[in-house]
């Protein structure tokens, strides 16, 4: 998988950098007026040395050249007409910079920061430290001409924003991930003060022989390297090696305008970019960073788009679980509804719920506590079943788009969490039957292909992914058949989630609209923050209206079970596998590019408490300007 760079901070809006005002006019502007209000990367000193280095390292891009465009800043532009299928960039495998091939690889291995690390977040920190070290070596480093091309000024990234500016992102995915309230904490930048104090600074102290700067100088270098890795690195291969890939990272992202795909030629040990359509002379080569919202683009790359069809809001799995649990507990206290507490639930263990106590008040309190504990146990059991059914989203976050139905798996998960014991047991039985049927079909197909009986191999050949898909389809079908009363309870959970998430923003949608009405007068960072947070609120309001419409949840479940109109909740994004077939040219066909999945404090249902406790104290060191 691949995560390209974001050096193209666009110009042409109030307060933006004017570096591109003198840009050569030898290329077409991005259609639709691609804009970012947070600055522009122009020409960088050292481009001549970088081109010479590329020649030495056999990094080739003979059909294009580096320039600066008025809309996207620094870019790679076709020097001649390029035909579809033509290789436009070649980078030898050994020309990439990774923790596993840098000058201090052995030390990073000893410290557990190379693949496979015990924690994925350490692998990303390993690359960041490698970049720090190679940068600190200056001209002694093999990668000095390449690293020098990465701008020293990273102040377009929210990591460098003033505290008051960063607060404008409250409630967004960008804010949550940077503060550690994340579902996918391995991504950089995140938890900068914590990782500096607990991982990087101790590494520098323990290895004085490396000559890496410490103190404020070291922290500044760490922030820069973190931004460089966040916005310029790729994730390569099935094993997901994080790497800095020269020239690949010169290509910009424009939603809907991708014209290359990424590919690995294993036979020649080359990373390649291949044109997916004819590219006329003078047109920009455009990569696709993935199905990323403005909040994600801003956090990871430092830019936003005025019109981004991939805008969405991310609903943490913990919010879904909490809202469902609160509804069940309220129903249990009121003695209404048909809650999971009516039975042990699939996979749960029975419990007496606690001993007796003196007095009616004590008995009532103990009974309420026992009922609440029973609900939590049953919800935990349902989550285990949902995981087996493949209903849990990748990185523990559901994506909700303003122009799409409610996510099918999110609705099915809510149904399963709320279902009485008998219905949940039926879902489990149905899922098991679906897996058995799929395994039998796979075995029959294999038997026909081989011309001999493949006894006992059907299930193993089905594979975990296919089994999960079969279970998920059964769970979605069960939810679709759950009836109006069950889906009405699901709608209540959706409503609670929407209200809770809307309450996390520092302003309402009306305020954002008023700000955009006078955008010419807005500071560029505020403009960027509004363009990041407003689409999230719109998606939430759209979700609230959608679930209120009669039959909407049932229709989305039916569409999802048939494969039509299903909303992906698995992260979207870029899909490059070095050794695989490369990257799809359309956003809907791409897989997630920041392929991490480590679990850190603050994940899941308790993430708000963790974030407001452990990480709030470290916010002062986040790098904000005073």
Coordinates of C-alpha atoms in Angstrom, one line a residue:
X1 CA 0.0 0.0 0.0
X2 CA 1.1 3.5 -0.6
X3 CA 0.8 6.9 1.0
X4 CA 2.1 9.6 -1.3
X5 CA 3.2 13.1 -0.3
X6 CA 1.5 16.4 0.1
X7 CA 4.0 19.0 -0.8
X8 CA 1.7 20.7 -3.2
X9 CA 0.1 23.2 -0.9
X10 CA -2.0 25.2 -3.3
X11 CA -2.0 28.9 -3.8
X12 CA -4.6 31.4 -5.0
X13 CA -6.7 32.0 -1.9
X14 CA -6.5 34.7 0.8
X15 CA -3.5 34.5 2.9
X16 CA -1.8 31.8 1.0
X17 CA 1.8 31.7 0.2
X18 CA 2.7 33.5 -3.0
X19 CA 5.5 31.2 -4.0
X20 CA 3.7 30.1 -7.1
X21 CA 2.9 33.5 -8.3
X22 CA 6.0 33.4 -10.5
X23 CA 5.5 29.8 -11.5
X24 CA 6.1 28.8 -15.1
X25 CA 2.9 28.6 -17.1
X26 CA 3.8 25.5 -19.0
X27 CA 1.2 23.2 -17.5
X28 CA -2.5 23.0 -17.2
X29 CA -4.2 24.2 -14.0
X30 CA -6.1 21.7 -12.0
X31 CA -9.7 21.4 -13.3
X32 CA -12.2 22.9 -10.9
X33 CA -9.7 25.2 -9.3
X34 CA -8.0 23.0 -6.8
X35 CA -7.2 25.1 -3.8
X36 CA -5.7 24.8 -0.3
X37 CA -5.7 27.8 2.0
X38 CA -2.6 26.8 4.0
X39 CA 0.3 27.7 1.8
X40 CA 2.2 26.5 -1.3
X41 CA 5.5 24.6 -1.7
X42 CA 7.5 26.2 -4.4
X43 CA 10.9 25.6 -5.8
X44 CA 13.3 24.1 -3.3
X45 CA 17.0 24.8 -3.2
X46 CA 19.0 21.7 -4.2
X47 CA 16.8 20.5 -7.1
X48 CA 19.9 20.4 -9.3
X49 CA 21.7 18.2 -6.8
X50 CA 18.6 16.0 -6.5
X51 CA 18.5 15.4 -10.2
X52 CA 22.2 14.4 -10.2
X53 CA 21.5 12.1 -7.3
X54 CA 18.6 10.5 -9.2
X55 CA 20.9 9.8 -12.1
X56 CA 23.4 8.1 -9.8
X57 CA 20.8 6.0 -8.1
X58 CA 19.1 5.0 -11.4
X59 CA 15.9 6.8 -10.5
X60 CA 14.3 7.6 -13.8
X61 CA 11.4 9.9 -14.9
X62 CA 12.5 10.8 -18.5
X63 CA 9.1 11.8 -19.8
X64 CA 8.4 14.4 -17.1
X65 CA 10.0 17.3 -15.2
X66 CA 9.8 19.1 -11.9
X67 CA 8.1 22.5 -11.9
X68 CA 5.9 24.8 -9.9
X69 CA 2.2 25.3 -10.8
X70 CA -0.1 28.1 -9.7
X71 CA -2.7 25.7 -8.4
X72 CA -0.8 22.8 -6.8
X73 CA 2.7 24.3 -6.2
X74 CA 5.6 21.9 -6.8
X75 CA 4.6 19.2 -9.3
X76 CA 5.7 16.7 -11.8
X77 CA 4.6 17.6 -15.3
X78 CA 4.7 15.6 -18.6
X79 CA 7.5 16.8 -20.8
X80 CA 5.9 15.1 -23.8
X81 CA 2.7 13.2 -24.7
X82 CA 2.6 10.1 -22.6
X83 CA 0.6 7.0 -23.6
X84 CA -1.6 5.0 -21.4
X85 CA 0.3 2.1 -19.9
X86 CA 3.7 3.8 -20.3
X87 CA 6.1 3.7 -17.3
X88 CA 6.6 7.2 -16.2
X89 CA 8.8 6.7 -13.1
X90 CA 11.2 4.0 -12.1
X91 CA 12.8 3.8 -8.6
X92 CA 15.1 0.9 -7.7
X93 CA 14.1 -0.9 -4.6
X94 CA 17.4 0.0 -2.9
X95 CA 16.9 3.7 -3.5
X96 CA 14.1 4.0 -1.0
X97 CA 14.8 5.0 2.6
X98 CA 13.5 2.7 5.3
X99 CA 14.3 1.9 8.8
X100 CA 15.5 -1.5 7.5
X101 CA 18.1 -0.1 5.1
X102 CA 19.3 3.2 6.8
X103 CA 22.7 3.7 8.3
X104 CA 21.6 2.7 11.8
X105 CA 19.5 -0.3 10.8
X106 CA 21.3 -2.6 13.3
X107 CA 20.6 -0.2 16.2
X108 CA 16.9 0.2 15.3
X109 CA 16.6 -3.6 15.1
X110 CA 18.1 -4.0 18.5
X111 CA 15.6 -1.4 19.8
X112 CA 12.6 -3.2 18.2
X113 CA 11.9 -0.5 15.7
X114 CA 12.2 -2.5 12.5
X115 CA 9.6 -4.9 11.2
X116 CA 8.3 -6.9 12.8
X117 CA 8.1 -4.7 15.9
X118 CA 6.0 -5.6 18.9
X119 CA 3.9 -2.5 18.3
X120 CA 3.3 -1.0 14.8
X121 CA 3.7 2.5 16.2
X122 CA 7.3 1.7 16.9
X123 CA 7.9 0.8 13.2
X124 CA 6.7 4.3 12.2
X125 CA 8.9 5.8 14.9
X126 CA 11.8 3.8 13.5
X127 CA 11.4 5.4 10.1
X128 CA 11.1 8.8 11.7
X129 CA 14.3 8.3 13.7
X130 CA 16.0 7.0 10.5
X131 CA 15.0 10.2 8.7
X132 CA 16.2 12.3 11.7
X133 CA 19.6 10.6 11.7
X134 CA 20.1 10.8 7.9
X135 CA 19.1 14.4 8.0
X136 CA 21.4 15.2 10.8
X137 CA 24.4 13.7 9.0
X138 CA 24.1 16.2 6.2
X139 CA 26.3 15.5 3.2
X140 CA 27.6 12.4 4.8
X141 CA 24.3 10.7 4.2
X142 CA 23.5 8.8 1.1
X143 CA 20.0 10.3 1.0
X144 CA 21.1 14.0 1.7
X145 CA 20.2 15.3 -1.8
X146 CA 16.8 13.6 -1.5
X147 CA 16.0 14.8 2.1
X148 CA 17.2 18.3 1.2
X149 CA 14.4 18.5 -1.4
X150 CA 11.8 18.1 1.4
X151 CA 11.0 21.6 2.6
X152 CA 12.4 22.7 5.9
X153 CA 9.3 24.8 6.5
X154 CA 6.5 22.5 7.6
X155 CA 4.3 25.2 9.2
X156 CA 1.4 24.3 6.8
X157 CA 1.0 21.2 8.9
X158 CA -1.4 21.4 11.9
X159 CA 1.4 20.1 14.1
X160 CA 2.9 23.7 13.8
X161 CA -0.3 25.6 14.3
X162 CA -0.8 27.9 17.2
X163 CA -2.9 26.5 20.0
X164 CA -5.8 28.8 19.2
X165 CA -5.7 27.7 15.6
X166 CA -5.5 24.0 16.4
X167 CA -8.6 24.3 18.7
X168 CA -10.6 25.2 15.6
X169 CA -10.2 21.5 14.6
X170 CA -11.9 20.2 17.7
X171 CA -14.3 17.3 17.0
X172 CA -12.6 16.4 13.7
X173 CA -10.7 13.3 12.8
X174 CA -7.6 15.4 12.5
X175 CA -7.9 16.7 16.1
X176 CA -8.7 13.2 17.5
X177 CA -5.8 11.5 15.9
X178 CA -3.2 14.1 16.7
X179 CA -4.3 14.2 20.3
X180 CA -4.2 10.4 20.7
X181 CA -8.0 9.9 20.6
X182 CA -7.4 7.6 17.7
X183 CA -8.6 4.4 16.3
X184 CA -5.4 4.0 14.3
X185 CA -2.7 5.6 16.4
X186 CA 0.3 4.4 14.4
X187 CA -0.3 7.1 11.9
X188 CA 2.0 10.1 12.1
X189 CA 1.6 12.7 13.3
X190 CA 0.0 11.6 16.5
X191 CA 0.8 11.9 20.2
X192 CA 3.9 13.9 19.5
X193 CA 4.9 14.9 23.1
X194 CA 4.2 11.4 24.4
X195 CA 6.2 9.6 21.7
X196 CA 9.0 12.1 22.0
X197 CA 9.4 11.7 25.7
X198 CA 8.8 8.0 25.9
X199 CA 10.4 6.7 22.7
X200 CA 12.6 9.1 20.7
X201 CA 14.3 11.2 23.4
X202 CA 15.4 8.1 25.3
X203 CA 16.7 6.6 22.1
X204 CA 18.9 9.7 21.5
X205 CA 20.1 9.6 25.1
X206 CA 21.0 5.9 24.9
X207 CA 23.0 6.3 21.7
X208 CA 25.2 9.4 22.0
X209 CA 27.6 7.9 19.5
X210 CA 25.1 8.8 16.8
X211 CA 25.5 12.5 17.4
X212 CA 21.8 13.2 17.0
X213 CA 20.7 16.5 18.6
X214 CA 18.8 16.4 21.9
X215 CA 16.7 19.0 23.8
X216 CA 14.8 21.6 21.8
X217 CA 17.0 21.1 18.7
X218 CA 16.2 17.4 18.8
X219 CA 12.5 18.0 19.3
X220 CA 12.4 20.4 16.4
X221 CA 14.1 17.8 14.2
X222 CA 11.6 15.2 15.4
X223 CA 8.6 17.4 14.5
X224 CA 10.1 18.0 11.1
X225 CA 10.8 14.3 10.5
X226 CA 7.4 13.3 11.7
X227 CA 5.8 15.7 9.2
X228 CA 8.1 14.4 6.5
X229 CA 7.1 10.8 7.1
X230 CA 3.4 11.7 7.5
X231 CA 3.2 13.5 4.2
X232 CA 6.0 12.0 2.0
X233 CA 6.2 8.3 3.0
X234 CA 4.6 5.2 1.4
X235 CA 3.7 1.8 2.8
X236 CA 5.0 -0.9 0.5
X237 CA 4.2 -4.6 0.0
X238 CA 2.1 -7.2 1.7
X239 CA 4.4 -6.8 4.7
X240 CA 3.6 -3.1 4.8
X241 CA 7.1 -1.6 5.0
X242 CA 7.0 2.2 5.6
X243 CA 9.4 3.9 3.2
X244 CA 10.4 7.2 1.7
X245 CA 10.3 6.8 -2.1
X246 CA 12.1 9.5 -4.1
X247 CA 10.1 11.1 -7.1
X248 CA 7.0 9.1 -6.2
X249 CA 6.4 11.6 -3.5
X250 CA 6.6 14.5 -6.0
X251 CA 3.2 13.7 -7.4
X252 CA 0.3 15.7 -6.0
X253 CA -3.2 14.6 -5.1
X254 CA -6.3 16.1 -6.8
X255 CA -9.5 14.3 -6.1
X256 CA -10.9 12.7 -9.3
X257 CA -7.8 13.5 -11.4
X258 CA -5.5 10.6 -10.8
X259 CA -3.7 9.5 -14.0
X260 CA -1.0 7.0 -12.7
X261 CA -1.0 3.8 -10.7
X262 CA 1.8 2.4 -8.6
X263 CA 3.3 -1.0 -9.4
X264 CA 6.3 -3.2 -8.3
X265 CA 8.3 -5.1 -10.9
X266 CA 9.6 -7.9 -8.8
X267 CA 11.7 -9.3 -11.6
X268 CA 13.6 -6.1 -12.1
X269 CA 13.4 -4.9 -8.4
X270 CA 11.8 -1.6 -9.5
X271 CA 9.0 0.5 -8.1
X272 CA 7.1 2.0 -11.0
X273 CA 4.5 4.5 -11.8
X274 CA 2.4 3.6 -14.9
X275 CA 0.1 6.0 -16.7
X276 CA -3.6 5.0 -16.5
X277 CA -4.6 7.2 -19.4
X278 CA -3.0 9.3 -22.1
X279 CA -1.3 12.4 -20.5
X280 CA -0.8 15.3 -22.8
X281 CA 2.4 17.3 -22.7
X282 CA 2.3 19.9 -20.0
X283 CA -0.3 18.1 -17.9
X284 CA 0.4 17.3 -14.3
X285 CA 1.0 13.8 -13.2
X286 CA -1.5 13.1 -10.4
X287 CA -1.4 10.3 -7.8
X288 CA -4.3 9.4 -5.5
X289 CA -3.7 9.6 -1.8
X290 CA -7.0 7.7 -1.2
X291 CA -10.6 8.3 -0.2
X292 CA -9.5 10.9 2.3
X293 CA -11.6 13.7 3.8
X294 CA -10.4 17.2 4.2
X295 CA -9.7 16.5 7.9
X296 CA -7.5 13.6 7.0
X297 CA -5.7 15.5 4.2
X298 CA -5.1 18.5 6.5
X299 CA -3.7 16.4 9.3
X300 CA -1.5 14.2 7.2
X301 CA -0.5 16.5 4.4
X302 CA -1.3 20.0 5.4
X303 CA -3.8 20.9 2.7
X304 CA -7.6 20.7 2.0
X305 CA -9.7 20.9 -1.1
X306 CA -12.6 23.3 -1.6
X307 CA -14.6 20.5 -3.4
X308 CA -13.7 17.0 -2.1
X309 CA -16.1 14.3 -2.9
X310 CA -14.5 12.1 -0.3
X311 CA -15.5 14.2 2.6
X312 CA -17.0 12.2 5.4
X313 CA -17.2 11.9 9.2
X314 CA -15.5 9.1 11.1
X315 CA -17.7 7.4 13.8
X316 CA -15.5 5.5 16.3
X317 CA -16.7 2.0 17.1
X318 CA -16.6 3.1 20.8
X319 CA -19.3 5.6 20.2
X320 CA -21.6 2.9 18.7
X321 CA -21.0 0.6 21.6
X322 CA -21.5 3.2 24.2
X323 CA -24.8 4.5 22.6
X324 CA -26.1 1.0 22.4
X325 CA -25.1 0.1 25.9
X326 CA -26.7 3.3 27.3
X327 CA -30.0 2.5 25.5
X328 CA -30.0 -1.1 26.9
X329 CA -29.2 0.1 30.4
X330 CA -32.0 2.7 30.2
X331 CA -34.4 0.0 29.1
X332 CA -33.3 -2.3 31.8
X333 CA -33.8 0.3 34.5
X334 CA -37.2 1.2 33.1
X335 CA -38.2 -2.4 32.7
X336 CA -39.1 -1.8 29.1
X337 CA -37.9 -3.2 25.8
X338 CA -36.4 -6.6 25.1
X339 CA -32.8 -6.2 26.2
X340 CA -29.9 -8.7 26.0
X341 CA -30.1 -9.0 29.8
X342 CA -33.0 -11.4 29.2
X343 CA -30.5 -14.1 28.5
X344 CA -26.7 -14.8 28.8
X345 CA -26.1 -14.0 25.1
X346 CA -24.0 -16.1 22.7
X347 CA -20.5 -16.6 24.1
X348 CA -21.2 -14.9 27.5
X349 CA -20.9 -16.5 30.9
X350 CA -23.6 -16.5 33.5
X351 CA -23.2 -14.6 36.7
X352 CA -25.2 -14.3 39.9
X353 CA -24.8 -10.5 39.8
X354 CA -23.8 -10.0 43.4
X355 CA -24.9 -10.8 46.9
X356 CA -27.6 -9.4 49.0
X357 CA -27.5 -6.3 51.1
X358 CA -29.3 -4.7 54.0
X359 CA -32.2 -2.5 53.3
X360 CA -34.4 -1.9 50.3
X361 CA -32.1 0.9 49.1
X362 CA -29.1 -1.3 49.1
X363 CA -30.9 -4.1 47.4
X364 CA -32.2 -1.8 44.7
X365 CA -28.8 -0.4 44.1
X366 CA -27.3 -3.9 43.9
X367 CA -30.0 -5.0 41.6
X368 CA -29.4 -2.0 39.3
X369 CA -25.7 -2.6 39.4
X370 CA -26.2 -6.3 38.6
X371 CA -28.5 -5.4 35.7
X372 CA -26.0 -2.9 34.4
X373 CA -23.2 -5.4 34.6
X374 CA -25.3 -8.0 32.8
X375 CA -25.9 -5.5 30.0
X376 CA -22.2 -4.8 29.7
X377 CA -21.3 -8.6 29.6
X378 CA -23.9 -9.2 26.9
X379 CA -22.7 -6.3 24.8
X380 CA -19.2 -7.6 25.1
X381 CA -20.4 -11.1 24.0
X382 CA -22.2 -9.5 21.0
X383 CA -19.0 -7.6 20.1
X384 CA -17.2 -10.9 19.9
X385 CA -19.9 -12.3 17.7
X386 CA -19.8 -9.2 15.6
X387 CA -16.1 -9.6 15.2
X388 CA -16.5 -13.1 14.0
X389 CA -19.2 -11.9 11.6
X390 CA -16.9 -9.3 10.1
X391 CA -19.1 -6.4 11.2
X392 CA -16.4 -4.4 13.0
X393 CA -14.7 -1.8 10.8
X394 CA -11.1 -1.6 10.0
X395 CA -9.2 0.6 12.5
X396 CA -12.4 0.7 14.6
X397 CA -14.0 3.6 12.7
X398 CA -17.0 3.8 10.4
X399 CA -17.1 6.3 7.6
X400 CA -20.3 8.2 7.1
X401 CA -20.8 10.2 3.9
X402 CA -23.4 12.9 3.4
X403 CA -24.6 11.6 0.1
X404 CA -24.7 7.9 0.9
X405 CA -27.0 5.6 2.9
X406 CA -26.1 4.7 6.5
X407 CA -23.2 2.2 6.6
X408 CA -24.6 -1.3 6.2
X409 CA -22.3 -3.0 8.7
X410 CA -22.8 -0.2 11.2
X411 CA -26.6 -0.7 11.1
X412 CA -26.2 -4.5 11.3
X413 CA -23.8 -4.1 14.3
X414 CA -26.3 -2.0 16.2
X415 CA -29.0 -4.5 15.5
X416 CA -26.8 -7.3 16.9
X417 CA -25.9 -5.3 20.0
X418 CA -29.5 -4.5 20.7
X419 CA -31.1 -7.9 19.8
X420 CA -32.6 -10.1 22.5
X421 CA -30.7 -13.4 23.3
X422 CA -32.8 -15.5 21.0
X423 CA -32.3 -13.3 18.0
X424 CA -28.6 -13.0 18.6
X425 CA -28.3 -16.8 18.9
X426 CA -30.2 -17.0 15.6
X427 CA -27.7 -14.7 14.0
X428 CA -24.9 -16.9 15.2
X429 CA -26.5 -20.0 13.9
X430 CA -27.3 -18.4 10.6
X431 CA -23.7 -17.2 10.3
X432 CA -22.4 -20.7 11.0
X433 CA -24.7 -22.1 8.4
X434 CA -23.5 -19.5 5.8
X435 CA -19.9 -20.4 6.5
X436 CA -20.6 -24.1 6.1
X437 CA -22.5 -23.6 2.9
X438 CA -19.7 -21.4 1.5
X439 CA -17.1 -24.0 2.5
X440 CA -19.1 -26.8 0.9
X441 CA -19.3 -24.7 -2.3
X442 CA -15.6 -24.1 -2.2
X443 CA -14.9 -27.8 -1.7
X444 CA -17.2 -28.7 -4.5
X445 CA -15.5 -26.3 -6.8
X446 CA -12.1 -27.6 -5.9
X447 CA -13.3 -31.1 -6.4
X448 CA -14.5 -30.3 -9.9
X449 CA -11.3 -28.5 -10.7
X450 CA -9.0 -31.2 -9.4
X451 CA -11.1 -34.1 -10.5
X452 CA -10.8 -35.8 -7.1
X453 CA -12.5 -35.5 -3.8
X454 CA -11.1 -32.9 -1.5
X455 CA -12.5 -34.3 1.7
X456 CA -12.2 -32.0 4.7
X457 CA -10.4 -29.2 2.8
X458 CA -13.4 -27.0 2.0
X459 CA -13.4 -25.1 5.2
X460 CA -9.7 -24.5 5.2
X461 CA -9.7 -23.4 1.6
X462 CA -12.5 -21.0 2.3
X463 CA -10.1 -18.8 4.3
X464 CA -10.7 -16.4 7.1
X465 CA -11.7 -13.5 4.9
X466 CA -14.3 -15.5 2.9
X467 CA -15.7 -17.0 6.1
X468 CA -16.1 -13.5 7.6
X469 CA -17.8 -12.3 4.4
X470 CA -20.3 -15.2 4.7
X471 CA -21.0 -14.5 8.3
X472 CA -21.3 -10.7 7.6
X473 CA -23.9 -11.4 4.8
X474 CA -25.9 -13.6 7.2
X475 CA -25.8 -10.9 9.9
X476 CA -26.9 -8.2 7.6
X477 CA -29.7 -10.4 6.3
X478 CA -30.8 -11.0 9.8
X479 CA -30.8 -7.3 10.6
X480 CA -32.9 -6.6 7.5
X481 CA -35.5 -9.2 8.7
X482 CA -35.5 -7.8 12.2
X483 CA -38.7 -5.8 11.8
X484 CA -39.7 -2.2 12.3
X485 CA -39.5 -2.2 16.1
X486 CA -35.9 -3.5 16.1
X487 CA -34.8 -0.9 13.5
X488 CA -36.6 1.9 15.5
X489 CA -34.3 1.1 18.4
X490 CA -31.3 1.2 16.0
X491 CA -32.5 4.6 14.8
X492 CA -32.4 5.8 18.5
X493 CA -28.8 4.7 18.8
X494 CA -28.0 6.5 15.6
X495 CA -29.6 9.7 17.0
X496 CA -27.6 9.5 20.2
X497 CA -24.4 9.1 18.3
X498 CA -25.1 12.1 16.0
X499 CA -25.9 14.3 19.0
X500 CA -22.8 13.2 20.9
X501 CA -20.5 13.8 17.9
X502 CA -22.1 17.2 17.1
X503 CA -21.5 18.3 20.6
X504 CA -17.7 17.8 20.3
X505 CA -17.2 20.6 17.8
X506 CA -16.5 24.1 19.0
X507 CA -19.1 25.6 16.7
X508 CA -22.2 24.8 14.8
X509 CA -22.8 24.4 11.1
X510 CA -24.4 27.8 10.9
X511 CA -21.3 29.4 12.2
X512 CA -19.2 27.6 9.6
X513 CA -21.5 28.9 6.9
X514 CA -21.2 32.4 8.1
X515 CA -17.4 32.2 8.2
X516 CA -17.3 30.9 4.6
X517 CA -19.6 33.7 3.5
X518 CA -16.7 36.1 4.3
X519 CA -13.9 33.7 3.4
X520 CA -11.9 36.4 1.7
X521 CA -11.2 37.9 5.1
X522 CA -10.5 34.7 6.9
X523 CA -6.9 33.7 8.0
X524 CA -5.9 30.8 5.9
X525 CA -5.6 28.3 8.8
X526 CA -9.1 29.2 10.0
X527 CA -10.3 28.7 6.4
X528 CA -8.6 25.3 6.3
X529 CA -10.2 24.3 9.7
X530 CA -13.7 25.3 8.5
X531 CA -13.2 23.3 5.3
X532 CA -12.2 20.3 7.4
X533 CA -14.9 20.4 10.0
X534 CA -18.0 21.6 8.0
X535 CA -18.3 18.5 5.8
X536 CA -18.1 16.3 9.0
X537 CA -21.1 18.2 10.5
X538 CA -23.0 18.0 7.2
X539 CA -22.5 14.2 7.1
X540 CA -23.8 13.8 10.6
X541 CA -26.8 15.9 9.9
X542 CA -27.4 14.0 6.8
X543 CA -27.2 10.7 8.7
X544 CA -29.7 12.0 11.3
X545 CA -32.2 12.8 8.5
X546 CA -31.6 9.6 6.7
X547 CA -32.4 7.4 9.7
X548 CA -35.5 9.4 10.5
X549 CA -37.0 8.5 7.1
X550 CA -39.3 5.5 7.2
X551 CA -37.8 2.4 5.9
X552 CA -34.4 4.0 5.2
X553 CA -32.4 1.6 7.5
X554 CA -34.2 -1.4 6.1
X555 CA -33.5 -0.3 2.5
X556 CA -29.8 0.3 3.3
X557 CA -29.5 -3.2 4.8
X558 CA -31.2 -4.8 1.8
X559 CA -29.0 -2.9 -0.6
X560 CA -25.9 -3.9 1.5
X561 CA -26.8 -7.5 1.6
X562 CA -27.2 -7.6 -2.2
X563 CA -23.9 -5.7 -2.7
X564 CA -25.6 -2.6 -4.1
X565 CA -25.0 0.8 -2.4
X566 CA -23.1 -0.6 0.5
X567 CA -21.0 1.9 2.2
X568 CA -17.4 0.9 2.8
X569 CA -16.4 1.2 6.5
X570 CA -13.0 -0.2 6.1
X571 CA -11.1 3.0 5.8
X572 CA -11.0 3.7 2.0
X573 CA -7.7 5.1 0.8
X574 CA -4.7 4.1 -1.3
X575 CA -4.0 0.6 -2.4
X576 CA -0.5 -0.1 -3.4
X577 CA 1.1 -3.4 -2.7
X578 CA 4.6 -3.7 -3.9
X579 CA 4.5 -7.0 -5.7
X580 CA 0.8 -6.8 -6.4
X581 CA -1.2 -5.1 -9.1
X582 CA -0.7 -1.5 -8.1
X583 CA -3.2 1.2 -7.4
X584 CA -6.7 1.5 -8.7
X585 CA -7.4 4.8 -10.5
X586 CA -10.8 5.3 -8.8
X587 CA -11.3 6.2 -5.2
X588 CA -14.0 3.6 -4.6
X589 CA -11.7 0.8 -5.6
X590 CA -8.8 1.8 -3.4
X591 CA -7.8 0.2 -0.1
X592 CA -6.6 2.1 2.9
X593 CA -3.1 3.6 2.6
X594 CA -2.2 4.3 6.1
X595 CA -2.2 0.6 6.9
X596 CA -1.6 0.6 10.6
X597 CA -3.7 -0.8 13.3
X598 CA -2.0 -0.6 16.7
X599 CA -4.1 -0.1 19.8
X600 CA -3.1 2.6 22.2
X601 CA -4.7 4.2 25.3
X602 CA -7.7 6.2 24.3
X603 CA -9.1 3.8 21.8
X604 CA -12.7 2.6 21.8
X605 CA -15.5 3.5 24.1
X606 CA -13.4 5.1 26.8
X607 CA -11.3 7.3 24.4
X608 CA -12.8 10.6 25.5
X609 CA -11.8 10.0 29.2
X610 CA -8.3 8.9 28.2
X611 CA -7.8 11.8 25.9
X612 CA -9.0 14.4 28.4
X613 CA -6.8 12.9 31.1
X614 CA -3.5 11.4 30.0
X615 CA -2.9 13.4 26.9
X616 CA -4.3 16.8 27.9
X617 CA -1.3 17.4 30.2
X618 CA 1.1 16.9 27.3
X619 CA -0.6 19.3 25.0
X620 CA 1.7 22.2 26.0
X621 CA 4.6 20.4 24.2
X622 CA 2.7 19.8 21.1
X623 CA 4.7 22.3 19.1
X624 CA 2.3 25.2 19.1
X625 CA 3.5 28.7 18.6
X626 CA 3.0 31.1 21.5

